[in-house]
Every structure is written in structure tokens, then in C-alpha cells.
Amino acid sequence: MEKPQLLSRLARLWDPLFKGTTAVLAYLVLALLVAICVALLHEGSQAFRTFGWHFLVSKAWDPANNRFGALIPIYGTLISSLIAIVIAVPVSFGIALFITELAPRWLRQPVSAAIELLAAIPSIIFGMWGLFTFAPWFSNYEPWISDHLGSIPGIGALFRGPPFGIGMMTAGIILAIMIIPFIASIMREVFLLTPPMLRESAYGVGATTWEVVRNVVLPYTRTAVAGGIFLGLGRALGETMAVTFVIGNAHSVSASLLNPGYSIAAALANEFTEAFSPLYKSSLIALGFILFIITFVILVLAKLLLLRLERAQGEST
Amino acid sequence: MDLRYLRRRVTNVFNLGMAVMTTLLGLFWLFWILYTTARFGYHSLNLRLFTQDTPPPGAPGGLRNAFVGSLIMIGVGIAVGTPVGVLAGTYLAEFAGRKRIGEIVRFFNDILLSAPSIVIGLFVYSVTVTTMGGFSGLAGGLALAIVLLPVVVRTTDEMLRLVPSTMREAAMALGSPYWRVVVQITYRAARSGILTGVLLGVARISGETAPLLFTALNNQFWSTNIARPMANVPVTIFQFAMSPYSGWQHLAWAGALVATFAVLGLSIFARFLIRQRNN
């Protein structure tokens, strides 16, 4: 009589054990994010202690004299990602519009699959293509940009520069191509969430396709579209290999977008294994910490915006 | 009245025309990049690529050690990332459900999914390379596992939640303990979906360069010792493409061609599985 009871008691242990194991591993995901943050802060602390807040605003990057500042890589990271967003948002919107409103049914699946394949191409391939094919081609048109856009008063200085082919602008364009699939697929998904009743009512009172999208679909999906854009921005900020190939790796700030620049990720990829002093290494890890914090904030914002539409959907159904 | 109508029509046609143009633009980039890779890669493609190791500048050679190193590290990534990810996803779908903790883990799992992979490389560097005394293939594999993990967690969670709860209830009504229900019923029902998630994750880590830069480093020679720096395709491509030697650049393109088509092949196969499932 004793033995079966013991066995069944043992058997009953399996359930809490299974649940416990899966729970611990799920919390591991949270622990990993915390650990990444702590480890980078710890390793970068030497740089933060040595330079203080000055690290964030200093343009210095002088390994020989052990003087480091994060301003130039931060500037390059932000500017190249902004260029990417400015280009990627309208293009992604056009693609989502085409797939949801214009394409015949049989064409939707192949077109969205092809656009998503763009996201599957390894980023190093974008880099090689950018350096060996796109940059030489683009440099043919840079004198034209410099001559025509460069003479616009106010923003002209952005477009005046040498025809190197590589630089901030090239990095921004390639980043744009890389994030288009992410933004376009979110836009496509949320456009399809617009209640058909709203859409059809608008068509019913005689609206054109464009007016339906502009006045019904976009207002309904506004927050989620913004979330998708922030998600793309988060991706662009942390992109490493493609940018390293084409941004020019020049440690300078210049008004012109055609000039070479630098980004945090490119600095890490180029210099980390060659950093010879502890302070040099610590400064690079501090850069990585700053990148992590910036992308973390952007991605949290993106997720919160995306969740709002999801919640609204959940309530209405 | 007519003029206003005309203006609306013209705006409509113009904007929809732009939508078609942007779609063509998107497809154009895809084909341009694939064409470039295929054209440059094809010229350097030969059998030596798979039978010889990376050469010094100017000498003929292949990428055998890099391919093998990459496969080993991807293997480590799968071996570590898949079980952890599947079990964590199980917790979210089977135990957490709509509870607050489940939502929090899902939220931050998505953040980890989009976190810059170079930061993950830095993290693994600071916890393993500095403590284990050097760059190693194992560290590279762990970095890839962290990139893979959130992909697997997310798809496992989604796929398990698609399994109808009547199946679980039927098994429980027969007196089966919950862990057996999960392992023998829901896993089996969601098997192909979870496999698809793992495949998509593997496609992603196969092309990742940034997490390997400071973990596996690279190795010019043949080595299968995961405690030592290990050759791998992405970092070799990076070094060779940036070098001034034409022989190395040709090898980089050949490696790029093989890597791209392997990765695209994997993701197309995974998508094909999804469609099969939906039909």
C-alpha cells in the first residue's frame, strides 16, 4: 500500500518541476536584458569615470593620447538612421498601399514575400554591394546633387560635398533599403486591420482609393504605423556591417551628408579587436552601452505604440 | 464641380501610381543586390572553395575552414538556443497565458529580438572572453544562441497558443498530468510551426557577422577546437572584402554568394512550410 502512494507522489512532482523549469527559462529572457545592461555599464565604467559627462559631448578620439569622446559616433549613428527613415517611410507606405489596396489577389503574396526576402539577406551582403556596386554608381550622381540641391538656401550645405560615393548619405540609403521590409510589413498588417465597414462606407459615399487610405485607413492605424516606423529606426540605429562598409569611417563632423562619417556600431566593428589600452577598450564598450540604451528606448516606444492598436482590436472583437 | 472631381481623380491616380513605383523600387533593390552577388560570386566559384583553407594573400585557396567553423558555431547556437527558447515559449503559452508576467516577458523578448546584434557580441565578450582567457568558437556559438533565442521563444509561444484547448482538455480528462499533455499533445500539434521558427532563426544567425567579431574572432587555419578562435564565413568575408588583395576579394564574393543563397534558401523553405501548414 505504501509503495504506490510514494510513486504517485513522485509522479506529482513532475508537474511543478516542468512548470518551474519553463518559468526559469522564460525569466532568463528578462535576466539577459538586465545582464547586457549591467555588463556593458561595468566594462565601460572606466571611460565614464575618467571622462564623466564630458564623454557624451566630446569630439576627441585620440587613442595615442588616451582621449576619447562619443559625440562623433553618436552624431553619425543618429544622422544616418534619420536619412534612412526619411527615405524608408514613404517607400514602405507605397509598398503597403500597393499590396493592400491595389494589387490583384494573386499578386499580393508573391510581392510581400519578395519584399520580406530583402530582410533575409545578410547585412554583410548589403555592405559589399554598397561598397563595390552602389557607391561607385552613386558617385556619378553626387556632383549633380551637389550642384543642384547644394544651391538651395538653408539646407543646401547638407548636399554640398565631394563625390566619394561613400559617406553618410550612402549609409542612410542602404539602411533605408534594409529597414523597408520591416516597416512595410507592419504597415501592411495594420492596414488590413481597418474594419471593412469603415472602408466600404467611405467608398460608398464616393471616396477615391487614395481618399479612403488618407482619411480612413491612416487615421485608424496612426499609432501602429508610428510604432512600425520606430521599430525600423531601432533596427537602423544598431545596424553594423552594412554601415561599416559604406559610411567612410572618418572621425569628423561635417555639415555635408556627402562627406564620410562614423557610427557607434562601425567604430566597434573596426576598432574593438585592435584597442590596445584598457581605457580605449572601455571607451568602446561605453559607446556600445550608449547604443544599447538609445535602441532600447526607441524599441520600447515602438512596442508601446504597436500594443495600443492591438488592445483596441482586442476590445472591439 | 467637374474641375474638383477631376482634381480628385488626378490626385488619386498620381498617388496610386507612386505606390506602384515604390513597390517596383523595392523589388528593384532586391534583384540588383542578388544580381551583383551572383555575378561577382559566380566568377570565383569553384571546387577549391570547399576543399582548401583560407590562403595568404596572393595564393590560391578556399574557405573550407570558415564553412566548417560557421557550421560548428551555428550548431552550438542551435543546441543552446533551441531548447531554452522552446521551454521559455512553453511557459508563455501554457502557464502564463494572459497573466501580467507573461505579457512582460513577451514585451521584452520582442525588444531582445530587435536589439543590435553587435551589442550582444560585446556582452558575450565581456562575460566569456575576459573570463575564459581568450576568443573562442564557444563564445561565438553562445552569441549566436542569444540572437536565436528570442526568435524561437516568440514562434513557440505563438504556435502553442494556436493549438485548440479542446485537445489539452481531452488529454487531461483521460487523467494525464499537465506536463505530459504539453509534451505529447501540444508539442506534437505545433511541431511544424516550432520547426519553422527555428529554421527562420537559423537563417538569421547564419548571416550574422557582428556578434562573431569579438567572440569567435577568426582563424586563418583549420581548427575544430571550440575553445580557440574559430574561422567563420561572415568575418572572413568582412576581412577579405575590405582587403586590397584581389584574390581575397574574389574569395569574399564567392563566400557571399554561398552564404546568401544558403540563407535565402532556408527562409524560403521555412515560408513554404508555413504555407503548407495554413493550407
XYZ file of C-alpha atoms in Angstrom:
596
model
C 0.000 0.000 0.000
C 2.894 2.321 0.818
C 4.751 1.948 -2.438
C 2.148 3.094 -4.978
C 1.463 6.145 -2.828
C 5.118 7.091 -2.907
C 5.203 6.598 -6.645
C 2.200 8.746 -7.289
C 3.585 11.415 -5.028
C 6.806 11.350 -7.053
C 4.827 11.467 -10.255
C 3.018 14.520 -8.985
C 6.375 16.286 -8.624
C 6.832 16.311 -12.372
C 4.235 18.976 -12.975
C 5.697 21.680 -10.693
C 9.174 20.717 -11.910
C 8.170 21.185 -15.554
C 6.406 24.435 -14.834
C 9.337 25.679 -12.753
C 11.905 24.894 -15.443
C 9.958 26.658 -18.167
C 9.347 29.641 -15.855
C 13.037 29.994 -15.011
C 13.962 29.904 -18.694
C 11.296 32.492 -19.529
C 12.663 34.805 -16.852
C 16.089 34.193 -18.386
C 14.989 36.423 -21.276
C 14.445 39.289 -18.840
C 17.643 38.446 -16.983
C 19.593 38.565 -20.260
C 18.499 42.136 -20.981
C 19.418 43.216 -17.456
C 22.739 41.352 -17.700
C 23.588 43.021 -21.030
C 22.943 46.415 -19.492
C 24.941 45.706 -16.317
C 27.875 44.058 -18.091
C 28.305 46.893 -20.589
C 27.972 49.541 -17.890
C 30.513 47.712 -15.755
C 33.038 47.317 -18.583
C 32.503 50.866 -19.765
C 32.672 52.379 -16.289
C 36.362 53.231 -16.614
C 35.591 55.534 -19.533
C 32.602 57.099 -17.772
C 34.673 57.655 -14.594
C 37.631 59.102 -16.482
C 35.718 61.490 -18.714
C 32.456 61.978 -16.816
C 29.562 63.558 -18.677
C 32.103 65.169 -20.945
C 32.373 61.787 -22.716
C 28.971 62.357 -24.322
C 29.759 65.760 -25.798
C 33.458 65.452 -26.618
C 34.611 65.241 -30.224
C 38.016 63.840 -29.253
C 39.028 60.369 -30.442
C 42.732 60.072 -29.922
C 43.889 56.571 -28.963
C 47.557 57.589 -28.876
C 46.908 60.138 -26.107
C 44.074 58.204 -24.453
C 41.462 60.890 -25.053
C 38.020 59.674 -26.084
C 34.600 61.209 -26.690
C 31.376 59.801 -28.055
C 29.944 62.781 -29.917
C 31.063 61.934 -33.461
C 29.890 58.284 -33.460
C 26.592 59.246 -31.783
C 26.045 62.011 -34.345
C 26.795 59.667 -37.248
C 24.536 56.935 -35.870
C 21.591 59.309 -35.447
C 22.020 61.148 -38.757
C 22.477 58.037 -40.913
C 19.397 56.472 -39.279
C 17.358 59.643 -39.801
C 18.253 59.680 -43.515
C 17.158 56.031 -43.618
C 13.793 56.842 -42.025
C 13.148 59.811 -44.326
C 13.650 57.548 -47.350
C 12.149 54.326 -45.997
C 8.846 55.656 -44.634
C 7.307 56.921 -47.903
C 8.608 53.905 -49.844
C 7.245 51.455 -47.249
C 3.931 53.289 -47.233
C 3.739 52.990 -51.015
C 4.513 49.280 -50.868
C 1.911 48.646 -48.144
C -0.637 50.687 -50.075
C 0.082 48.722 -53.235
C -0.230 45.355 -51.513
C -3.386 46.120 -49.525
C -5.379 48.267 -51.949
C -4.106 47.908 -55.485
C -2.580 44.515 -56.163
C -4.851 41.799 -57.517
C -5.243 38.956 -55.033
C -2.857 36.582 -56.813
C -0.066 39.178 -56.749
C -0.237 40.072 -53.041
C 1.505 37.026 -51.636
C 4.455 36.986 -54.082
C 5.112 40.726 -53.741
C 5.046 40.749 -49.951
C 7.211 37.613 -49.856
C 9.761 39.232 -52.187
C 9.908 42.410 -50.096
C 10.357 40.319 -46.954
C 13.194 38.396 -48.601
C 15.069 41.688 -48.634
C 15.144 41.422 -44.831
C 16.622 37.918 -45.022
C 19.725 38.976 -46.978
C 22.695 39.049 -44.557
C 23.718 42.598 -43.702
C 27.307 41.987 -44.800
C 25.993 41.435 -48.351
C 24.337 44.869 -48.244
C 27.718 46.222 -47.180
C 29.650 44.590 -50.032
C 27.032 45.537 -52.576
C 27.043 49.067 -51.183
C 30.801 49.446 -51.338
C 31.529 47.754 -54.663
C 28.385 48.410 -56.708
C 26.185 51.101 -55.242
C 28.852 53.607 -54.113
C 30.665 53.806 -57.494
C 27.302 54.197 -59.247
C 26.080 56.780 -56.742
C 29.292 58.828 -57.011
C 28.361 59.598 -60.640
C 25.295 61.435 -59.410
C 26.809 63.180 -56.405
C 28.170 66.124 -58.449
C 24.620 66.635 -59.741
C 23.248 66.569 -56.172
C 25.990 68.920 -55.065
C 25.291 71.367 -57.935
C 21.519 71.386 -57.806
C 20.444 70.664 -54.219
C 23.570 72.339 -52.848
C 22.373 75.752 -54.006
C 19.079 75.617 -52.077
C 19.299 78.295 -49.409
C 19.241 76.982 -45.845
C 19.565 73.251 -46.369
C 21.986 73.494 -49.311
C 25.040 72.886 -47.115
C 23.717 69.376 -46.418
C 24.183 68.416 -50.046
C 27.458 70.120 -50.931
C 30.377 67.772 -50.861
C 32.941 65.668 -52.684
C 31.816 62.784 -54.932
C 33.399 59.965 -52.899
C 30.430 57.646 -53.260
C 30.763 56.589 -49.637
C 29.564 58.683 -46.723
C 26.561 59.448 -44.545
C 24.145 59.657 -47.469
C 25.167 56.273 -48.901
C 24.949 54.689 -45.437
C 21.488 56.215 -44.979
C 20.245 54.946 -48.346
C 21.482 51.416 -47.686
C 19.988 51.448 -44.180
C 16.714 52.570 -45.761
C 16.713 49.550 -48.095
C 17.389 47.294 -45.105
C 14.527 48.599 -42.939
C 11.904 48.959 -45.700
C 10.787 45.313 -45.316
C 10.214 45.743 -41.553
C 8.223 48.970 -41.843
C 6.315 47.837 -44.949
C 5.232 44.539 -43.400
C 3.930 46.245 -40.233
C 2.081 48.857 -42.295
C 0.591 46.137 -44.466
C -0.570 44.140 -41.451
C -2.183 47.074 -39.670
C -3.801 48.436 -42.844
C -5.564 45.104 -43.165
C -6.881 45.516 -39.610
C -9.007 48.517 -40.600
C -12.644 47.388 -40.214
C -14.059 46.702 -43.711
C -17.232 48.539 -42.679
C -15.355 51.855 -42.305
C -13.560 51.359 -45.583
C -16.668 50.384 -47.503
C -18.699 53.252 -46.040
C -16.110 55.668 -47.390
C -16.205 54.029 -50.822
C -19.981 54.123 -50.576
C -20.095 57.914 -50.304
C -17.875 58.137 -53.377
C -14.339 58.450 -51.988
C -11.425 57.532 -54.245
C -8.965 54.820 -53.180
C -6.457 57.469 -52.155
C -9.064 59.335 -50.095
C -10.017 56.103 -48.315
C -6.394 55.445 -47.396
C -5.676 59.054 -46.485
C -8.846 59.734 -44.465
C -9.921 56.349 -43.127
C -7.117 53.772 -43.083
C -4.273 56.068 -41.980
C -6.132 57.776 -39.118
C -7.355 54.400 -37.848
C -3.865 52.851 -37.857
C -1.874 56.004 -36.965
C -0.282 54.806 -33.713
C 0.655 51.395 -35.066
C 2.191 52.988 -38.164
C 4.259 55.199 -35.862
C 5.246 52.054 -33.936
C 6.402 50.414 -37.148
C 8.487 53.460 -38.005
C 10.152 53.420 -34.586
C 10.828 49.711 -34.966
C 12.592 50.446 -38.251
C 14.516 53.259 -36.574
C 15.635 50.874 -33.818
C 16.890 48.453 -36.450
C 18.731 51.180 -38.351
C 20.492 52.544 -35.261
C 22.101 49.223 -34.382
C 22.932 48.014 -37.885
C 26.636 47.291 -38.074
C 28.151 45.592 -41.071
C 26.436 47.449 -43.913
C 27.239 50.794 -42.318
C 30.848 49.868 -41.604
C 31.420 49.233 -45.302
C 29.994 52.459 -46.659
C 29.947 55.234 -44.045
C 33.587 56.091 -44.714
C 34.885 55.645 -41.162
C 36.098 59.221 -40.848
C 36.304 60.667 -37.371
C 34.902 64.072 -38.207
C 31.688 66.046 -38.036
C 30.656 67.824 -41.166
C 27.512 69.588 -42.249
C 27.509 67.807 -45.593
C 25.780 64.446 -45.816
C 28.021 63.507 -48.749
C 31.105 63.521 -46.521
C 32.330 60.371 -44.786
C 31.285 59.940 -41.163
C 31.301 57.330 -38.415
C 28.764 55.413 -36.349
C 28.897 53.669 -32.977
C 28.474 50.225 -34.495
C 31.117 50.908 -37.155
C 33.567 52.146 -34.506
C 33.069 48.910 -32.556
C 33.451 46.695 -35.616
C 36.597 48.458 -36.803
C 38.475 49.209 -33.634
C 37.449 46.848 -30.854
C 39.843 43.970 -31.516
C 42.672 46.447 -32.066
C 42.070 48.526 -28.938
C 45.419 48.333 -27.195
C 44.821 50.117 -23.884
C 42.209 49.309 -21.214
C 40.803 52.855 -21.425
C 40.470 52.554 -25.226
C 38.560 49.276 -24.836
C 36.445 50.685 -22.031
C 35.555 53.733 -24.141
C 34.405 51.469 -26.980
C 32.257 49.399 -24.612
C 30.852 52.643 -23.209
C 29.860 53.507 -26.798
C 28.159 50.120 -27.010
C 26.298 50.885 -23.773
C 25.070 54.203 -25.196
C 23.906 52.427 -28.365
C 22.074 49.826 -26.277
C 20.275 52.497 -24.246
C 19.261 54.510 -27.339
C 17.893 51.468 -29.191
C 16.226 50.159 -26.027
C 14.273 53.393 -25.560
C 13.277 53.536 -29.246
C 12.188 49.891 -29.294
C 10.148 50.214 -26.071
C 8.398 53.210 -27.601
C 7.757 51.224 -30.793
C 6.276 48.282 -28.900
C 4.041 50.510 -26.768
C 2.662 52.229 -29.872
C 2.047 48.877 -31.568
C 0.339 47.475 -28.474
C -2.231 50.275 -28.482
C -3.825 49.145 -31.735
C -3.669 45.527 -30.579
C -5.535 46.455 -27.382
C -8.143 48.432 -29.309
C -8.601 45.420 -31.579
C -8.967 43.139 -28.584
C -11.686 45.329 -27.084
C -13.719 45.706 -30.268
C -13.866 41.995 -31.034
C -17.842 70.819 -59.875
C -16.211 68.980 -62.768
C -12.859 70.592 -62.047
C -12.932 69.460 -58.441
C -13.843 65.948 -59.497
C -11.013 65.964 -61.994
C -8.548 67.102 -59.335
C -9.573 64.288 -57.027
C -9.194 61.770 -59.833
C -5.774 63.107 -60.776
C -4.563 63.045 -57.138
C -5.823 59.506 -56.813
C -4.133 58.244 -59.970
C -0.899 60.069 -59.169
C -0.631 58.718 -55.621
C -1.538 55.186 -56.595
C 0.993 55.457 -59.409
C 3.615 56.413 -56.833
C 2.648 53.351 -54.781
C 3.308 51.137 -57.804
C 6.627 52.911 -58.390
C 7.792 52.420 -54.794
C 6.900 48.732 -54.941
C 8.915 48.370 -58.133
C 11.749 50.264 -56.431
C 11.719 47.813 -53.509
C 11.804 44.824 -55.843
C 14.481 46.517 -57.933
C 16.868 46.709 -54.919
C 16.304 43.008 -54.205
C 17.153 41.974 -57.740
C 20.087 44.364 -58.026
C 21.693 43.030 -54.846
C 21.091 39.388 -55.783
C 22.367 40.011 -59.319
C 25.563 41.660 -58.044
C 26.210 38.825 -55.600
C 25.543 36.172 -58.227
C 27.668 37.849 -60.902
C 30.751 38.515 -58.771
C 30.386 35.284 -56.824
C 29.920 33.073 -59.863
C 33.312 34.041 -61.299
C 35.091 32.901 -58.160
C 33.047 29.788 -57.552
C 34.997 26.545 -57.894
C 35.637 23.309 -56.071
C 38.676 24.692 -54.221
C 36.252 26.830 -52.216
C 35.186 23.759 -50.248
C 38.406 21.748 -50.258
C 41.069 24.287 -49.301
C 41.578 26.600 -46.355
C 41.851 30.388 -46.407
C 45.080 31.309 -48.216
C 47.651 34.018 -47.527
C 47.349 36.998 -49.907
C 48.236 36.124 -53.485
C 47.933 32.347 -53.141
C 45.007 30.212 -54.323
C 42.739 28.757 -51.681
C 39.211 28.285 -50.451
C 37.029 28.810 -47.426
C 36.812 25.249 -46.080
C 37.862 26.159 -42.528
C 35.434 29.095 -42.493
C 32.492 26.976 -43.653
C 33.242 24.292 -41.065
C 33.749 26.869 -38.312
C 30.481 28.574 -39.170
C 28.615 25.260 -39.145
C 30.082 24.351 -35.751
C 29.120 27.681 -34.202
C 25.639 27.626 -35.738
C 25.349 24.117 -34.277
C 26.300 25.395 -30.820
C 23.820 28.248 -31.239
C 21.017 25.832 -32.147
C 21.944 23.362 -29.391
C 21.809 26.088 -26.735
C 19.180 28.440 -28.115
C 16.503 25.986 -29.255
C 15.780 24.050 -26.033
C 15.913 27.207 -23.916
C 13.709 29.071 -26.367
C 11.157 26.274 -26.751
C 10.803 25.833 -22.983
C 10.571 29.585 -22.344
C 7.945 29.832 -25.092
C 6.108 26.912 -23.462
C 5.899 28.848 -20.219
C 4.426 31.864 -22.012
C 1.802 29.868 -23.903
C 0.896 27.145 -21.409
C 1.357 28.674 -17.981
C 1.472 32.455 -18.242
C -1.306 32.935 -20.774
C -2.710 36.429 -20.390
C -1.133 36.984 -16.977
C 0.875 40.137 -16.401
C 4.238 38.363 -16.106
C 3.650 36.669 -19.442
C 2.929 39.996 -21.116
C 6.078 41.487 -19.612
C 8.277 38.628 -20.812
C 6.695 38.821 -24.295
C 7.287 42.560 -24.388
C 10.960 42.344 -23.501
C 11.502 39.274 -25.651
C 10.481 41.408 -28.633
C 12.966 44.065 -27.526
C 15.725 41.448 -27.368
C 14.640 40.302 -30.836
C 15.405 43.720 -32.300
C 18.385 44.620 -30.102
C 21.562 45.391 -32.066
C 23.487 42.162 -32.569
C 26.814 43.939 -32.116
C 25.776 44.779 -28.543
C 25.081 41.085 -27.952
C 28.587 40.373 -29.240
C 30.022 42.924 -26.803
C 28.031 41.369 -23.955
C 29.280 37.854 -24.674
C 32.790 39.259 -24.996
C 32.596 40.858 -21.582
C 31.201 37.793 -19.796
C 33.060 34.965 -21.549
C 36.137 36.163 -23.399
C 37.518 38.167 -20.498
C 36.854 35.358 -18.012
C 37.846 32.358 -20.158
C 41.044 33.973 -21.273
C 40.544 34.498 -24.984
C 38.378 34.473 -28.059
C 36.732 31.147 -28.766
C 34.317 29.365 -31.051
C 32.226 28.566 -27.987
C 31.791 32.263 -27.217
C 30.747 32.788 -30.856
C 28.207 29.994 -30.581
C 26.792 31.479 -27.378
C 26.437 34.898 -29.020
C 24.530 33.257 -31.884
C 22.358 31.401 -29.339
C 21.345 34.742 -27.784
C 20.415 36.077 -31.233
C 18.424 32.900 -31.963
C 16.684 32.679 -28.564
C 14.022 35.428 -28.909
C 13.017 34.177 -32.375
C 12.364 30.685 -31.000
C 10.591 31.988 -27.879
C 8.235 34.065 -29.954
C 7.292 31.446 -32.545
C 6.932 28.689 -29.935
C 4.611 30.915 -27.907
C 2.529 31.805 -30.970
C 2.354 28.259 -32.316
C 1.398 26.674 -28.979
C -1.363 29.216 -28.470
C -2.824 28.172 -31.825
C -3.342 24.626 -30.559
C -7.048 24.313 -29.656
C -7.548 23.962 -25.910
C -10.065 21.156 -26.514
C -7.102 18.917 -27.351
C -5.480 19.655 -23.990
C -8.759 19.188 -22.166
C -9.375 15.845 -23.851
C -5.980 14.574 -22.729
C -6.435 15.891 -19.210
C -9.858 14.271 -18.964
C -8.093 10.949 -19.519
C -6.065 11.663 -16.382
C -2.817 12.716 -17.987
C -0.622 15.079 -15.938
C -0.171 18.522 -17.486
C 3.497 18.108 -18.457
C 2.579 15.000 -20.461
C -0.233 16.897 -22.145
C 2.247 19.570 -23.218
C 4.997 17.206 -24.335
C 2.835 14.578 -26.029
C -0.134 16.561 -27.298
C 0.543 20.270 -27.795
C 4.174 19.917 -28.891
C 3.114 17.320 -31.406
C 0.311 19.502 -32.729
C 2.569 22.541 -33.022
C 5.672 20.667 -34.197
C 5.925 22.008 -37.735
C 5.248 25.570 -36.578
C 8.002 25.439 -33.970
C 10.355 23.900 -36.516
C 9.603 26.774 -38.885
C 10.509 29.261 -36.156
C 13.805 27.506 -35.537
C 14.552 27.488 -39.289
C 13.858 31.227 -39.577
C 16.107 31.822 -36.572
C 18.873 29.687 -38.062
C 18.584 31.643 -41.324
C 19.086 34.797 -39.322
C 22.133 33.648 -37.337
C 23.774 32.129 -40.423
C 24.379 35.563 -41.873
C 25.215 37.379 -38.643
C 28.658 38.928 -38.591
C 28.570 41.460 -35.782
C 28.140 39.034 -32.840
C 31.139 36.997 -34.019
C 33.630 39.848 -34.394
C 34.644 39.937 -30.737
C 33.726 36.418 -29.714
C 34.925 33.834 -32.226
C 37.248 36.389 -33.831
C 38.531 34.493 -36.880
C 41.182 31.949 -37.688
C 43.249 31.614 -40.820
C 43.858 27.936 -40.240
C 41.894 24.731 -39.929
C 40.626 24.311 -36.372
C 37.709 22.477 -34.843
C 38.632 23.283 -31.246
C 35.767 25.359 -29.854
C 37.948 26.668 -27.039
C 40.112 28.522 -29.573
C 39.395 31.337 -32.043
C 37.439 29.862 -34.919
C 37.236 30.703 -38.605
C 33.800 31.640 -39.867
C 32.303 32.761 -43.150
C 30.900 36.211 -42.269
C 34.001 37.595 -40.554
C 36.242 36.111 -43.276
C 34.086 37.802 -45.920
C 34.366 41.075 -43.992
C 38.155 40.882 -43.744
C 38.704 39.697 -47.301
C 36.284 42.184 -48.865
C 37.938 45.099 -47.061
C 41.438 43.930 -48.060
C 43.344 45.365 -51.030
C 44.159 41.884 -52.466
C 42.071 40.854 -55.467
C 42.417 37.146 -54.660
C 40.910 37.702 -51.233
C 38.155 39.878 -52.653
C 37.210 37.129 -55.125
C 37.005 34.641 -52.268
C 34.852 37.095 -50.317
C 32.367 37.276 -53.202
C 32.297 33.502 -53.564
C 31.636 33.183 -49.825
C 28.976 35.891 -50.042
C 27.218 34.031 -52.866
C 27.159 30.739 -50.969
C 26.071 32.416 -47.705
C 23.322 34.470 -49.352
C 21.779 31.581 -51.204
C 22.024 29.285 -48.185
C 20.251 31.883 -46.027
C 17.622 32.732 -48.651
C 17.074 29.033 -49.322
C 16.459 28.408 -45.622
C 13.989 31.250 -45.274
C 12.114 30.327 -48.458
C 11.896 26.741 -47.205
C 10.577 27.962 -43.829
C 7.952 30.127 -45.545
C 6.969 27.182 -47.709
C 6.378 25.156 -44.532
C 4.187 27.936 -43.126
C 2.058 27.947 -46.286
C 1.747 24.168 -46.231
C 0.502 24.451 -42.671
C -2.015 27.136 -43.480
C -3.437 25.066 -46.320
